[in-house]
Amino acid sequence: MSLSHHAVRQDPFAGLSGFRGEFHSCLARRADALFELADAVLCAGGPVRSLVELSLVGEHRRGHGGLYDALAAGRADVARLRRALATVSLPRAADGRLALAADITCWLRPSAHTSPQRILCHTYGRGKDQHIPVPGWPYSMIRALETGRSSWTAPLDALRLAPGDDAATVTARQMRELVGRLIEAGQWKDGDPQILIVVDAGYDVPRLAFLLKDLPVQVLGRMRSDRVLRRAVPPREPGVRGRPPRHGGEFVFGDPATWNTPDAQTVTATRLHGTATARAWDRLHPRLTHRSAWTAQLGALPVIEGTVIRLQAEHLPSGATPKPVWLWWPGTDATPAGIDLLWQAFLRRFDIEHTFRLFKQTLGWTCPKIRTPEAADRWTWLIIAAFTQLRLARPLAADLRRPWETPSPPDGLTPARVRRDFRHIRPKAACPARAPKSSHPGPGRPPGRKNTRPTPRHDIHTVRKTDAAKPKAKKSTTPRPRRTG
């Protein structure tokens, strides 16, 4: 079932009803129970704290046993659901192009010893300058970004990282399949601006751009402030013998003496951060080596040239001086207008943090104590489908604000405020779920009989278990070497 962009724009109820019908068709087993579970997430009176409380929501007409059985034994056609998400009308960036943001967020399960495929996830903000690894399930999510200040994004794909997966390789494969679905759905056509992919410093941006170089996309990402890039090789003087060099002089992010004059510079006045100065240097590339992810590269390692943008804001809203932001873009010869569009598009990447917070704190994505990763994937796609319904109901919702909240314009409602009114919107949209049939609970285990099938326990996946047996080396007092790659 294809959703028309014009139908969504002219009749929001038709777009919402069409997606709800397609979402129900994507549920292959326990379809009605899973569909009503998503409605219970949207119609609950407050934040979702546990699964069993969702069975008390009026829109969920089944018992708590059917709720757990739907997550444990249900089945969803994820491929069809991905195609349905790609056909929904998507937001655009300021220049009219599609802007996709990829990031990894973790479902922490530190005490789930019976849950397989857990990985040590790096957590931030749990202590001063401490990055504590916590066992959990990391998910790579891709979302379409809007222009301007907004907490809305359009979720398009989610993929759980299995033990041993490389983030850049998995994201490149995930992005390649998503771009193919967007082209098939007519979201991008020949002659349109290239799709902009925005990532943070956790990704190897040059490698991601190299893996996606055959697609109509451009990758924009942040680099660490301790990186060292190389300039292009200068023209060779006549009469010089020997092997020609592959790399020019160094460009050290932390050493202004190596920067030289920027190729372009812009100064923009912002509302919260004062004057924002962006300086760009053209044709800079990392010096790759035969190690880690580039080990399998055949022949000579590529030279991936791009543009480095240094963004420096005047002050933070608190008055402190912020650290500069270093961006890398695989294009060359960027104009001042293009540089402004790039760094402003990167700042829109932080909108996905609002969506992650809504997923976890309001919709209860990480609240259930689910045992199997397959059930976790099923619950993740239910949350994505529920949030998509919120986005489609955005022009239909009324502002049911609290007495202490300020009024918002009709087009400025946040996802949480749209969710407050979804219970009144739902009766006017299609509801393909059938009424439940009467049933009786099973007998269960006879009283007094012990469980003869204990649940197996699973170890946490680590990169190398042999390294843990080695004696811990003493902490080095020498400064950390520069990141030349």
Phi, psi and omega in degrees: 000124183259136179262123182279136178294321181293324178295320179295321183288324185272322183229094181299327180295323178294320177294318178294316180294322179296319179291322180296321177293320178291323178297318178294325178290336178283347180270109187275330181222140186056044187295313184294320181292319178292321180295316178290334175294319176296321177295324178295324176298321183281333186255002179296148184289339181213194178298146179282120181254331180204160180290319187296330178291336178292336178290346178270352178289139185299329181288344177263105188270005182248167182278177181290333177294317177294330178295310180292325179293325179295319179288326184279320186243001178288174180210139179232141176277091186293324180298317179292323179294323176298319178294324178294321178293327181287339181271347179288147179301130186248150176289162182235160177281184184295327181267011176090358181269164173282133177240118182249134178245131178245137178202162180247126174237151191247141170259098187285130177225070186291331185254008182272076184289341179265006180262124181278170173061033174276146182233151174288115182258136178281128179246149183236152176083009179267007178177165182290116179055038179239131174246100187262124175284130181234134179297141179179189178247111177277140180238132173266118184240143179238133183222149174272138186259150173264173174261154181080179181282114184203153174256013180262136169223165180247102179293132183240333183199152175214139182214126178279133179281125178277161178303131180091357181286145174264130187298317182293318180293316180295317180294322178296316178294319179296317180291324179296316179293323180293316179298322176298320178291323179294321178293320179295326180277357180084012177287336176224134180231165178300133183098344177284156175300149180297147180290133180262125179251122185247126179226167180260187187290350178289347179257152171278096189296313178300322179291321177296320177293326179291321181288338182248020187292340181270004179254158178282060183228159172229132184260131176234124183212161179271145176245156177294153184282358179252018181283157176229117178252172181241148176275171176291153180290128179291161178302139184279134180286146181293143178089355180276130182255171178102176182290131181291143179288154179257345184228145176268207181290165183279147172237100184265122181300324183270005182234098182298341180293340180265002186279318187066192183283130179292152178284336178206151181209138178226151177231121184233136177272126179249165184279323186256333189244016179070222181274129177251121181252125180242123177240139186233140175238133188266153172057059173245143183217154175280149176271105184278152178228161180280076178203165179049237189289339183268008182295322183279001179289128182274145177072206181286142178291143184286159172254108186257099182272150179198188181249132177258129180242127176252115182255123180232118176270156183288316181199161173272166176303334178280350181100348180285160179273122182281161174283150179291154178249126180256123180244150177232133183227133187287355178279170178229164178057049179285138177275162177302322178294321177294325179295318178297319178295325183291309184289331175289325175293325178293322179297333177290345178298331182289353175295333180291340176294325175296321179292318177300319180295319177296318178303315189274320187267333183252309181277350174072040183297316184260009181284319184295144176268069183279139185273310187268147177293334177295319176293326176295319176297320180296317179292324178298316180289331174296319179293320179296316178295323178294318180293324176298323176295324175298319181293323178287332178274004183302314179285355183259345189279146172263157183274093176269072186277156174283159182300333182267000180265148179280147179295150179238146176294161182303327181267007181245017179288140177280163177302325180294323179287326175295324180295329179298327184261001183294332179297330178275338179277327187302317181298338181272349179261169181292144177226088185284353182291137180274160179292145181289152176266151179290139180209171179236144179294153179291169183289332182074193180283134180301146180300137178088349180269130181281160178283116181268359180235079179294145181290130179292149178258149185235139177282159176280134181287129173237166184294310181218116178285337180291333181290335181290335180281343181287150177295142182291127181286152178290148181291129183285143177262355179282150179295154181291136181292160181288152177273095183273350182264000000 
